[in-house]
């Protein structure tokens, strides 16, 4: 798939969500040539600062609580190397390849804004990692989201100096060996370059983008699943009428109702139960625009925040070449990213919760009018009984993960860094909640397709029939109990790769 993607040219300050999504999917990327003059100007500014003999944090001082310690010129290279090695304290599972590629792209963009003071050679070498397929091994845990994603970014920077580990040609190797096999030389970092490499929010932002991209697919599949469940239930279309949502005025709600109308338009099922005596469907069916509209609004806001962050300068100190100033602040503090990640978590928790409730209705013969647990010969067969239990377990897990990480803070660095964002942890669990939600939606899709089978010979709308066919291409009708885990895995994958939304011709 990656080979078929169009290469992305990144213009610092103008990177789009589509650019980042393509890189996450595996597209090759490079920086626009217009960035290099600003990079070179900032690097020259740092050289002038060093030559002037001024004391500037991160250029010729210690770090954190040790910032008052001045470092002599002959030890500045050692200072930067020691900084990288001492901060490479990550633990836990390795970050996935798409996240690492996003990290590298984000770090390159931030440095190329021309306010960090690193040389072009440093940024080029970061880009070389993806050009040559030599990616650093980066443990996922160890960042509190201020003063930058220090530990994981130090693992990225380690590869530049031939330390740490990397994956090249499918093998996990010591950093220096991986570089040699890739035909790349190690670098000696100059003043401020080590600090610029580890200050920043690129890890938490990459993880939050990974969660966002999963959440986008889950949201599309959830709308398709919800519409299919309405037809399997023989539910009412009235709650999706445009006037109902226009008078409230919530943009996400209006958009979701429109998408549901598009999905439900046509077919024979609605007319077949026009004279039924059901007055109202359960909330999980009729309140889909209100709930999923709010989900869509949260994801839209999170996407906006993350795109701004992807284009921003989140280094410290920030170099202003026109005046040769190095201004210390706190742009590395990832609170905006933490809030965005927590919003994604909330949105996915609710999308999954709503879906599980629809599944519970479908498997309940008193509510749906369908065979118990959606299978013939109930008793002999258990059908989708435990599939719904799995969905319930995932909903409960998501709720336990939904407490916002951004409201927590543990002081670090001898209280110099006394308030931190916890953005990296927030983003990691956002990805987990989104993927749990994908499995919850997959279970609903299987149940809704089974329910629709029991409504034959009636047909649903063309988009929903296409969705049904896509489900059946991955999982056959359940005539009798069988090993179901394979079906669940196949449908979860289809949710996350967007195949089911495409089958229903659904665009958010």
Short mmCIF file of C-alpha atoms in Angstrom, two decimals:
data_model
loop_
_atom_site.label_atom_id
_atom_site.label_comp_id
_atom_site.label_asym_id
_atom_site.label_seq_id
_atom_site.Cartn_x
_atom_site.Cartn_y
_atom_site.Cartn_z
CA UNK A 1 0.00 0.00 0.00
CA UNK A 2 2.77 2.45 0.94
CA UNK A 3 4.40 2.11 -2.48
CA UNK A 4 1.19 3.33 -4.15
CA UNK A 5 0.91 6.44 -1.97
CA UNK A 6 1.97 9.77 -3.42
CA UNK A 7 5.10 11.19 -1.72
CA UNK A 8 4.41 14.07 0.65
CA UNK A 9 6.31 17.35 0.61
CA UNK A 10 6.09 19.02 4.01
CA UNK A 11 6.14 22.81 4.23
CA UNK A 12 6.83 23.76 7.87
CA UNK A 13 3.95 25.86 9.14
CA UNK A 14 1.56 24.59 6.45
CA UNK A 15 1.42 20.83 7.06
CA UNK A 16 -2.10 19.43 6.67
CA UNK A 17 -3.97 16.60 8.33
CA UNK A 18 -4.01 14.84 4.96
CA UNK A 19 -0.20 15.04 4.85
CA UNK A 20 0.07 13.47 8.29
CA UNK A 21 -2.49 10.79 7.49
CA UNK A 22 -0.54 9.82 4.37
CA UNK A 23 2.73 9.57 6.31
CA UNK A 24 1.00 7.42 8.93
CA UNK A 25 -0.15 5.15 6.10
CA UNK A 26 3.42 4.79 4.84
CA UNK A 27 3.91 7.56 2.28
CA UNK A 28 7.45 8.80 1.67
CA UNK A 29 8.04 12.37 2.76
CA UNK A 30 10.54 15.20 2.48
CA UNK A 31 10.80 18.85 3.41
CA UNK A 32 10.08 21.66 1.01
CA UNK A 33 13.29 23.41 -0.05
CA UNK A 34 11.91 26.75 1.12
CA UNK A 35 12.60 25.69 4.73
CA UNK A 36 16.38 25.51 4.47
CA UNK A 37 17.29 29.23 4.52
CA UNK A 38 15.48 29.64 7.85
CA UNK A 39 17.22 26.57 9.25
CA UNK A 40 20.62 27.88 8.24
CA UNK A 41 19.87 31.33 9.67
CA UNK A 42 18.95 29.88 13.06
CA UNK A 43 22.07 27.68 13.12
CA UNK A 44 24.22 30.69 12.32
CA UNK A 45 22.52 32.59 15.13
CA UNK A 46 23.51 29.88 17.64
CA UNK A 47 27.09 30.04 16.40
CA UNK A 48 27.13 33.78 16.97
CA UNK A 49 25.71 33.35 20.47
CA UNK A 50 28.47 30.87 21.36
CA UNK A 51 31.16 33.11 19.89
CA UNK A 52 29.86 36.09 21.87
CA UNK A 53 30.53 34.32 25.15
CA UNK A 54 26.98 34.90 26.43
CA UNK A 55 25.49 32.34 28.79
CA UNK A 56 22.34 30.87 27.23
CA UNK A 57 20.30 27.98 28.59
CA UNK A 58 20.76 24.78 26.63
CA UNK A 59 23.60 26.21 24.58
CA UNK A 60 26.32 26.42 27.20
CA UNK A 61 24.59 25.53 30.47
CA UNK A 62 23.35 22.44 32.25
CA UNK A 63 19.69 21.43 32.06
CA UNK A 64 16.66 21.56 34.33
CA UNK A 65 17.71 22.17 37.93
CA UNK A 66 21.32 22.29 36.69
CA UNK A 67 20.66 25.24 34.39
CA UNK A 68 22.81 27.54 36.54
CA UNK A 69 25.93 25.50 35.73
CA UNK A 70 27.99 27.06 32.94
CA UNK A 71 29.79 24.75 30.51
CA UNK A 72 33.06 25.67 28.82
CA UNK A 73 33.27 25.79 25.03
CA UNK A 74 35.54 22.76 24.84
CA UNK A 75 32.86 20.60 26.48
CA UNK A 76 29.81 21.69 24.50
CA UNK A 77 29.83 18.62 22.23
CA UNK A 78 30.16 16.34 25.25
CA UNK A 79 27.30 18.23 26.92
CA UNK A 80 24.93 17.48 24.05
CA UNK A 81 25.97 13.82 23.81
CA UNK A 82 25.61 13.29 27.55
CA UNK A 83 22.18 14.91 27.45
CA UNK A 84 20.96 12.41 24.87
CA UNK A 85 22.43 9.36 26.60
CA UNK A 86 21.24 10.32 30.08
CA UNK A 87 17.69 10.99 28.92
CA UNK A 88 17.25 7.71 26.99
CA UNK A 89 15.42 6.07 29.90
CA UNK A 90 12.31 4.75 28.17
CA UNK A 91 10.64 1.49 29.13
CA UNK A 92 7.76 -0.62 27.92
CA UNK A 93 6.70 -1.83 24.48
CA UNK A 94 8.23 -0.33 21.35
CA UNK A 95 6.27 2.32 19.49
CA UNK A 96 4.75 1.05 16.26
CA UNK A 97 6.35 1.89 12.92
CA UNK A 98 3.62 4.35 11.76
CA UNK A 99 4.00 6.31 15.01
CA UNK A 100 7.80 6.43 14.71
CA UNK A 101 7.55 7.70 11.13
CA UNK A 102 5.13 10.41 12.26
CA UNK A 103 7.51 11.34 15.09
CA UNK A 104 10.36 11.82 12.67
CA UNK A 105 8.22 13.90 10.31
CA UNK A 106 6.95 16.09 13.15
CA UNK A 107 10.42 16.61 14.60
CA UNK A 108 11.80 17.53 11.18
CA UNK A 109 8.99 20.03 10.62
CA UNK A 110 9.43 21.67 14.02
CA UNK A 111 13.20 21.98 13.63
CA UNK A 112 12.78 23.29 10.09
CA UNK A 113 10.66 26.21 11.26
CA UNK A 114 14.01 27.93 11.82
CA UNK A 115 13.73 28.66 15.53
CA UNK A 116 15.74 25.77 17.00
CA UNK A 117 19.27 26.48 15.82
CA UNK A 118 20.14 23.02 14.53
CA UNK A 119 22.13 22.51 11.35
CA UNK A 120 20.53 21.29 8.15
CA UNK A 121 22.63 18.11 8.43
CA UNK A 122 20.78 17.08 11.59
CA UNK A 123 17.37 17.41 9.95
CA UNK A 124 18.56 15.68 6.79
CA UNK A 125 19.81 12.75 8.84
CA UNK A 126 16.41 12.42 10.54
CA UNK A 127 14.85 12.29 7.09
CA UNK A 128 17.48 9.73 6.04
CA UNK A 129 16.11 7.34 8.66
CA UNK A 130 12.87 7.01 6.72
CA UNK A 131 14.49 7.30 3.30
CA UNK A 132 16.75 4.32 4.08
CA UNK A 133 14.24 2.37 6.17
CA UNK A 134 16.39 2.59 9.31
CA UNK A 135 14.00 3.39 12.15
CA UNK A 136 15.00 3.85 15.79
CA UNK A 137 13.58 1.56 18.45
CA UNK A 138 11.64 3.78 20.85
CA UNK A 139 10.10 2.53 24.11
CA UNK A 140 6.57 3.84 24.56
CA UNK A 141 6.73 4.76 28.24
CA UNK A 142 8.73 7.36 30.10
CA UNK A 143 7.36 10.75 29.07
CA UNK A 144 5.20 13.03 31.22
CA UNK A 145 4.62 15.45 28.33
CA UNK A 146 6.87 18.28 29.65
CA UNK A 147 9.68 19.41 29.37
CA UNK A 148 9.01 17.79 26.06
CA UNK A 149 8.75 14.05 25.42
CA UNK A 150 12.26 13.77 26.78
CA UNK A 151 12.86 10.03 27.14
CA UNK A 152 11.33 8.77 23.87
CA UNK A 153 12.82 11.64 21.88
CA UNK A 154 16.21 10.85 23.40
CA UNK A 155 15.88 7.33 21.98
CA UNK A 156 15.24 8.91 18.57
CA UNK A 157 18.26 11.17 18.97
CA UNK A 158 20.45 8.25 20.11
CA UNK A 159 20.43 6.82 16.62
CA UNK A 160 21.88 10.06 15.23
CA UNK A 161 24.99 9.54 17.37
CA UNK A 162 25.20 5.79 16.73
CA UNK A 163 23.69 4.73 20.07
CA UNK A 164 20.50 2.97 21.04
CA UNK A 165 18.83 0.45 18.75
CA UNK A 166 17.22 0.52 15.33
CA UNK A 167 15.35 -1.76 12.97
CA UNK A 168 16.90 -2.10 9.52
CA UNK A 169 15.95 -4.63 6.86
CA UNK A 170 13.75 -6.43 9.38
CA UNK A 171 16.53 -6.90 11.96
CA UNK A 172 16.80 -5.22 15.36
CA UNK A 173 20.36 -3.98 15.67
CA UNK A 174 22.60 -1.74 17.79
CA UNK A 175 22.27 1.83 16.51
CA UNK A 176 25.78 2.13 15.11
CA UNK A 177 25.53 -1.16 13.25
CA UNK A 178 22.13 -0.25 11.82
CA UNK A 179 23.49 3.05 10.51
CA UNK A 180 26.50 1.31 8.95
CA UNK A 181 24.30 -1.22 7.15
CA UNK A 182 22.09 1.62 5.90
CA UNK A 183 25.15 3.48 4.63
CA UNK A 184 24.71 6.38 7.05
CA UNK A 185 27.34 8.06 9.21
CA UNK A 186 26.93 9.09 12.82
CA UNK A 187 26.74 12.77 13.70
CA UNK A 188 28.49 14.84 16.35
CA UNK A 189 25.91 17.18 17.80
CA UNK A 190 26.76 20.87 18.16
CA UNK A 191 25.58 23.47 20.68
CA UNK A 192 21.86 23.24 21.50
CA UNK A 193 21.24 20.45 18.97
CA UNK A 194 20.78 17.70 21.55
CA UNK A 195 18.36 19.84 23.54
CA UNK A 196 16.40 20.78 20.41
CA UNK A 197 16.06 17.10 19.54
CA UNK A 198 14.55 16.06 22.89
CA UNK A 199 12.49 19.17 23.67
CA UNK A 200 9.14 19.00 21.94
CA UNK A 201 5.77 17.28 21.81
CA UNK A 202 6.37 15.08 18.78
CA UNK A 203 5.86 11.74 20.54
CA UNK A 204 2.59 12.65 22.22
CA UNK A 205 1.39 14.35 19.03
CA UNK A 206 2.26 11.34 16.87
CA UNK A 207 0.47 9.00 19.28
CA UNK A 208 -2.56 11.30 19.42
CA UNK A 209 -2.66 11.45 15.61
CA UNK A 210 -2.46 7.65 15.51
CA UNK A 211 -5.48 7.54 17.84
CA UNK A 212 -7.29 10.18 15.79
CA UNK A 213 -6.83 8.28 12.54
CA UNK A 214 -8.19 5.12 14.16
CA UNK A 215 -11.07 7.14 15.64
CA UNK A 216 -11.99 8.52 12.22
CA UNK A 217 -12.37 5.00 10.84
CA UNK A 218 -14.29 3.86 13.91
CA UNK A 219 -16.69 6.78 13.62
CA UNK A 220 -17.48 6.06 9.99
CA UNK A 221 -17.99 2.38 10.71
CA UNK A 222 -20.13 3.20 13.74
CA UNK A 223 -22.51 5.28 11.62
CA UNK A 224 -22.72 2.50 9.05
CA UNK A 225 -23.28 -0.10 11.77
CA UNK A 226 -25.92 2.06 13.43
CA UNK A 227 -27.86 2.43 10.19
CA UNK A 228 -27.64 -1.31 9.52
CA UNK A 229 -28.90 -2.01 13.03
CA UNK A 230 -31.87 0.31 12.46
CA UNK A 231 -32.86 -1.83 9.49
CA UNK A 232 -32.23 -5.11 11.32
CA UNK A 233 -34.49 -3.87 14.13
CA UNK A 234 -37.03 -2.54 11.63
CA UNK A 235 -36.58 0.73 13.45
CA UNK A 236 -38.00 4.16 12.73
CA UNK A 237 -36.34 6.60 10.33
CA UNK A 238 -38.25 9.56 11.79
CA UNK A 239 -35.57 10.45 14.39
CA UNK A 240 -33.21 11.33 11.54
CA UNK A 241 -35.51 13.82 9.82
CA UNK A 242 -33.66 17.02 8.91
CA UNK A 243 -36.08 19.46 10.58
CA UNK A 244 -35.59 17.81 13.95
CA UNK A 245 -31.87 18.51 13.93
CA UNK A 246 -31.98 21.91 12.27
CA UNK A 247 -34.05 23.37 15.09
CA UNK A 248 -31.44 22.32 17.65
CA UNK A 249 -28.58 23.65 15.55
CA UNK A 250 -25.66 21.44 16.60
CA UNK A 251 -23.49 21.11 13.45
CA UNK A 252 -22.18 17.60 14.20
CA UNK A 253 -25.68 16.35 14.95
CA UNK A 254 -27.00 17.82 11.70
CA UNK A 255 -24.18 16.22 9.72
CA UNK A 256 -24.61 12.77 11.30
CA UNK A 257 -28.38 12.83 10.75
CA UNK A 258 -27.75 13.64 7.09
CA UNK A 259 -25.33 10.73 6.76
CA UNK A 260 -27.80 8.36 8.39
CA UNK A 261 -30.54 9.50 6.00
CA UNK A 262 -28.18 8.87 3.08
CA UNK A 263 -27.46 5.38 4.35
CA UNK A 264 -31.11 4.51 4.98
CA UNK A 265 -32.65 6.01 1.84
CA UNK A 266 -34.34 3.37 -0.32
CA UNK A 267 -34.91 -0.31 0.25
CA UNK A 268 -38.03 -2.19 1.28
CA UNK A 269 -37.73 -2.51 5.04
CA UNK A 270 -39.16 0.84 6.15
CA UNK A 271 -42.32 0.47 4.09
CA UNK A 272 -42.75 -3.12 5.30
CA UNK A 273 -43.30 -1.99 8.89
CA UNK A 274 -44.93 1.40 8.28
CA UNK A 275 -48.07 0.30 10.17
CA UNK A 276 -46.29 -1.24 13.19
CA UNK A 277 -47.34 -0.19 16.69
CA UNK A 278 -43.85 0.68 18.01
CA UNK A 279 -43.90 4.32 19.09
CA UNK A 280 -40.22 4.94 19.84
CA UNK A 281 -36.99 3.00 19.50
CA UNK A 282 -34.40 2.80 22.32
CA UNK A 283 -32.08 5.80 22.68
CA UNK A 284 -29.13 3.89 21.23
CA UNK A 285 -31.01 3.83 17.91
CA UNK A 286 -32.89 7.13 17.77
CA UNK A 287 -30.32 9.34 19.50
CA UNK A 288 -27.48 8.43 17.15
CA UNK A 289 -27.28 11.93 15.62
CA UNK A 290 -27.11 13.57 19.03
CA UNK A 291 -24.43 11.24 20.41
CA UNK A 292 -22.38 10.61 17.29
CA UNK A 293 -22.68 14.26 16.31
CA UNK A 294 -21.02 15.18 19.60
CA UNK A 295 -18.37 12.52 18.90
CA UNK A 296 -17.71 14.06 15.50
CA UNK A 297 -17.39 17.55 17.01
CA UNK A 298 -14.84 16.34 19.57
CA UNK A 299 -12.76 14.62 16.89
CA UNK A 300 -12.91 17.74 14.70
CA UNK A 301 -11.67 19.90 17.57
CA UNK A 302 -8.92 17.41 18.42
CA UNK A 303 -7.80 17.31 14.79
CA UNK A 304 -7.59 21.11 14.71
CA UNK A 305 -5.42 21.18 17.83
CA UNK A 306 -3.10 18.47 16.55
CA UNK A 307 -2.58 20.10 13.16
CA UNK A 308 -1.64 23.36 14.89
CA UNK A 309 0.79 21.47 17.12
CA UNK A 310 2.27 19.63 14.14
CA UNK A 311 3.16 22.98 12.59
CA UNK A 312 4.36 24.68 15.74
CA UNK A 313 7.71 25.43 17.34
CA UNK A 314 7.72 23.44 20.59
CA UNK A 315 11.40 23.80 21.43
CA UNK A 316 13.05 25.62 24.32
CA UNK A 317 14.74 28.00 24.27
CA UNK A 318 13.37 29.42 21.04
CA UNK A 319 15.92 31.09 18.74
CA UNK A 320 15.07 34.38 17.02
CA UNK A 321 17.83 34.78 14.43
CA UNK A 322 17.03 38.37 13.52
CA UNK A 323 18.09 39.52 17.01
CA UNK A 324 20.26 36.56 18.05
CA UNK A 325 18.01 36.02 21.04
CA UNK A 326 17.33 32.69 22.76
CA UNK A 327 14.08 33.10 24.69
CA UNK A 328 13.25 30.52 27.35
CA UNK A 329 9.60 29.62 27.78
CA UNK A 330 7.47 26.51 27.87
CA UNK A 331 6.40 25.61 24.32
CA UNK A 332 7.35 22.01 25.11
CA UNK A 333 4.40 21.73 27.53
CA UNK A 334 1.96 19.40 25.80
CA UNK A 335 -1.27 20.41 27.56
CA UNK A 336 -3.09 21.11 24.25
CA UNK A 337 -2.13 17.63 23.02
CA UNK A 338 -3.19 16.05 26.31
CA UNK A 339 -6.62 17.70 26.10
CA UNK A 340 -6.98 16.61 22.46
CA UNK A 341 -6.06 13.02 23.31
CA UNK A 342 -8.47 12.92 26.23
CA UNK A 343 -11.23 14.21 23.95
CA UNK A 344 -10.52 11.39 21.50
CA UNK A 345 -10.74 8.92 24.37
CA UNK A 346 -14.09 10.32 25.51
CA UNK A 347 -15.47 10.27 21.99
CA UNK A 348 -14.44 6.68 21.36
CA UNK A 349 -15.70 5.55 24.76
CA UNK A 350 -19.17 6.91 23.91
CA UNK A 351 -19.18 5.58 20.34
CA UNK A 352 -18.41 2.11 21.69
CA UNK A 353 -20.96 2.40 24.48
CA UNK A 354 -23.74 3.36 22.05
CA UNK A 355 -22.83 0.51 19.71
CA UNK A 356 -22.83 -2.12 22.46
CA UNK A 357 -26.33 -1.03 23.50
CA UNK A 358 -27.61 -1.58 19.95
CA UNK A 359 -26.01 -5.02 19.93
CA UNK A 360 -27.71 -5.81 23.24
CA UNK A 361 -31.09 -4.86 21.73
CA UNK A 362 -30.55 -6.98 18.62
CA UNK A 363 -29.68 -10.16 20.55
CA UNK A 364 -32.67 -9.73 22.90
CA UNK A 365 -35.78 -11.29 21.30
CA UNK A 366 -38.10 -9.21 23.49
CA UNK A 367 -36.62 -6.01 22.09
CA UNK A 368 -35.83 -6.96 18.51
CA UNK A 369 -38.40 -9.57 17.53
CA UNK A 370 -35.49 -11.59 16.14
CA UNK A 371 -34.40 -15.08 17.25
CA UNK A 372 -32.69 -15.09 20.63
CA UNK A 373 -28.99 -14.25 20.20
CA UNK A 374 -29.61 -14.11 16.45
CA UNK A 375 -29.37 -17.84 15.78
CA UNK A 376 -31.71 -20.69 14.89
CA UNK A 377 -32.14 -23.57 17.34
CA UNK A 378 -31.40 -21.45 20.39
CA UNK A 379 -30.33 -23.57 23.34
CA UNK A 380 -28.48 -25.96 21.09
CA UNK A 381 -26.77 -22.85 19.70
CA UNK A 382 -25.67 -19.81 21.73
CA UNK A 383 -25.23 -17.59 18.69
CA UNK A 384 -23.99 -14.08 19.50
CA UNK A 385 -24.52 -14.39 23.25
CA UNK A 386 -20.84 -14.13 24.18
CA UNK A 387 -20.02 -11.72 21.38
CA UNK A 388 -22.24 -9.24 23.21
CA UNK A 389 -20.44 -10.12 26.46
CA UNK A 390 -17.13 -9.30 24.76
CA UNK A 391 -18.53 -5.96 23.65
CA UNK A 392 -19.67 -5.26 27.22
CA UNK A 393 -16.20 -6.13 28.54
CA UNK A 394 -14.58 -3.72 26.09
CA UNK A 395 -17.02 -0.97 27.03
CA UNK A 396 -16.16 -1.46 30.69
CA UNK A 397 -12.44 -1.38 29.90
CA UNK A 398 -12.86 1.80 27.90
CA UNK A 399 -14.70 3.46 30.75
CA UNK A 400 -11.83 2.65 33.10
CA UNK A 401 -9.42 4.23 30.59
CA UNK A 402 -11.56 7.31 30.03
CA UNK A 403 -10.49 9.19 33.15
CA UNK A 404 -8.58 12.16 31.68
CA UNK A 405 -4.82 11.89 32.01
CA UNK A 406 -4.55 15.64 31.51
CA UNK A 407 -5.89 16.43 34.98
CA UNK A 408 -3.02 14.56 36.60
CA UNK A 409 0.47 15.91 37.24
CA UNK A 410 3.51 14.50 39.03
CA UNK A 411 6.32 17.03 39.60
CA UNK A 412 9.72 16.06 38.18
CA UNK A 413 13.34 17.28 38.04
CA UNK A 414 13.53 18.26 41.72
CA UNK A 415 10.35 20.37 41.35
CA UNK A 416 11.83 22.52 38.59
CA UNK A 417 9.28 20.91 36.29
CA UNK A 418 6.45 21.07 38.80
CA UNK A 419 3.46 20.79 36.44
CA UNK A 420 3.37 18.37 33.53
CA UNK A 421 0.73 17.43 30.96
CA UNK A 422 0.81 13.60 30.89
CA UNK A 423 0.03 13.96 27.17
CA UNK A 424 1.94 10.86 26.10
CA UNK A 425 -0.02 8.63 28.45
CA UNK A 426 -3.24 10.33 27.37
CA UNK A 427 -2.44 9.67 23.72
CA UNK A 428 -1.41 6.06 24.30
CA UNK A 429 -4.68 5.19 25.98
CA UNK A 430 -6.65 7.11 23.36
CA UNK A 431 -5.29 4.69 20.78
CA UNK A 432 -6.22 1.70 22.95
CA UNK A 433 -9.77 2.98 23.49
CA UNK A 434 -10.20 3.63 19.76
CA UNK A 435 -9.07 0.12 18.90
CA UNK A 436 -11.33 -1.36 21.57
CA UNK A 437 -14.18 0.62 20.04
CA UNK A 438 -13.32 -0.85 16.64
CA UNK A 439 -13.92 -4.34 18.02
CA UNK A 440 -17.18 -3.24 19.64
CA UNK A 441 -18.36 -1.86 16.27
CA UNK A 442 -17.22 -5.07 14.56
CA UNK A 443 -19.46 -7.09 16.86
CA UNK A 444 -22.41 -4.84 16.10
CA UNK A 445 -21.78 -5.16 12.37
CA UNK A 446 -21.85 -8.95 12.63
CA UNK A 447 -25.06 -8.85 14.66
CA UNK A 448 -26.75 -6.31 12.39
CA UNK A 449 -25.85 -8.32 9.27
CA UNK A 450 -27.25 -11.45 10.94
CA UNK A 451 -30.41 -9.58 11.86
CA UNK A 452 -30.81 -8.34 8.32
CA UNK A 453 -30.51 -11.93 7.09
CA UNK A 454 -33.56 -12.79 9.19
CA UNK A 455 -35.54 -9.99 7.48
CA UNK A 456 -35.13 -11.51 4.04
CA UNK A 457 -36.52 -11.36 1.40
CA UNK A 458 -36.80 -7.67 2.29
CA UNK A 459 -33.86 -5.58 1.17
CA UNK A 460 -32.21 -2.54 2.71
CA UNK A 461 -30.88 0.52 0.87
CA UNK A 462 -28.17 0.15 -1.76
CA UNK A 463 -25.40 1.45 0.56
CA UNK A 464 -26.45 -0.90 3.36
CA UNK A 465 -26.71 -3.86 1.01
CA UNK A 466 -23.16 -3.07 -0.13
CA UNK A 467 -22.11 -2.94 3.52
CA UNK A 468 -23.84 -6.26 4.17
CA UNK A 469 -22.00 -7.82 1.23
CA UNK A 470 -18.68 -6.49 2.55
CA UNK A 471 -19.40 -8.07 5.94
CA UNK A 472 -20.38 -11.36 4.36
CA UNK A 473 -17.17 -11.36 2.30
CA UNK A 474 -15.36 -11.60 5.64
CA UNK A 475 -17.78 -13.59 7.78
CA UNK A 476 -20.49 -15.98 6.64
CA UNK A 477 -24.02 -16.09 8.08
CA UNK A 478 -24.05 -17.91 11.40
CA UNK A 479 -26.20 -20.99 10.78
CA UNK A 480 -24.87 -22.79 13.87
CA UNK A 481 -22.24 -22.13 16.50
CA UNK A 482 -18.69 -21.97 15.20
CA UNK A 483 -15.33 -20.51 16.16
CA UNK A 484 -16.11 -16.78 16.11
CA UNK A 485 -12.83 -15.10 17.02
CA UNK A 486 -11.65 -15.15 13.40
CA UNK A 487 -14.79 -13.31 12.29
CA UNK A 488 -14.35 -10.69 14.99
CA UNK A 489 -10.70 -10.12 14.05
CA UNK A 490 -11.55 -9.82 10.34
CA UNK A 491 -14.29 -7.27 10.99
CA UNK A 492 -12.14 -5.29 13.43
CA UNK A 493 -9.44 -5.02 10.77
CA UNK A 494 -12.05 -3.93 8.23
CA UNK A 495 -13.27 -1.20 10.59
CA UNK A 496 -9.75 0.13 11.15
CA UNK A 497 -8.68 0.05 7.50
CA UNK A 498 -11.82 1.90 6.40
CA UNK A 499 -13.07 -0.85 4.11
CA UNK A 500 -16.59 -0.93 5.56
CA UNK A 501 -17.09 2.81 5.39
CA UNK A 502 -15.97 2.68 1.76
CA UNK A 503 -18.40 -0.17 1.02
CA UNK A 504 -21.24 1.98 2.30
CA UNK A 505 -19.88 4.99 0.34
CA UNK A 506 -19.82 6.94 3.60
CA UNK A 507 -17.92 10.21 3.88
CA UNK A 508 -17.64 12.15 7.13
#
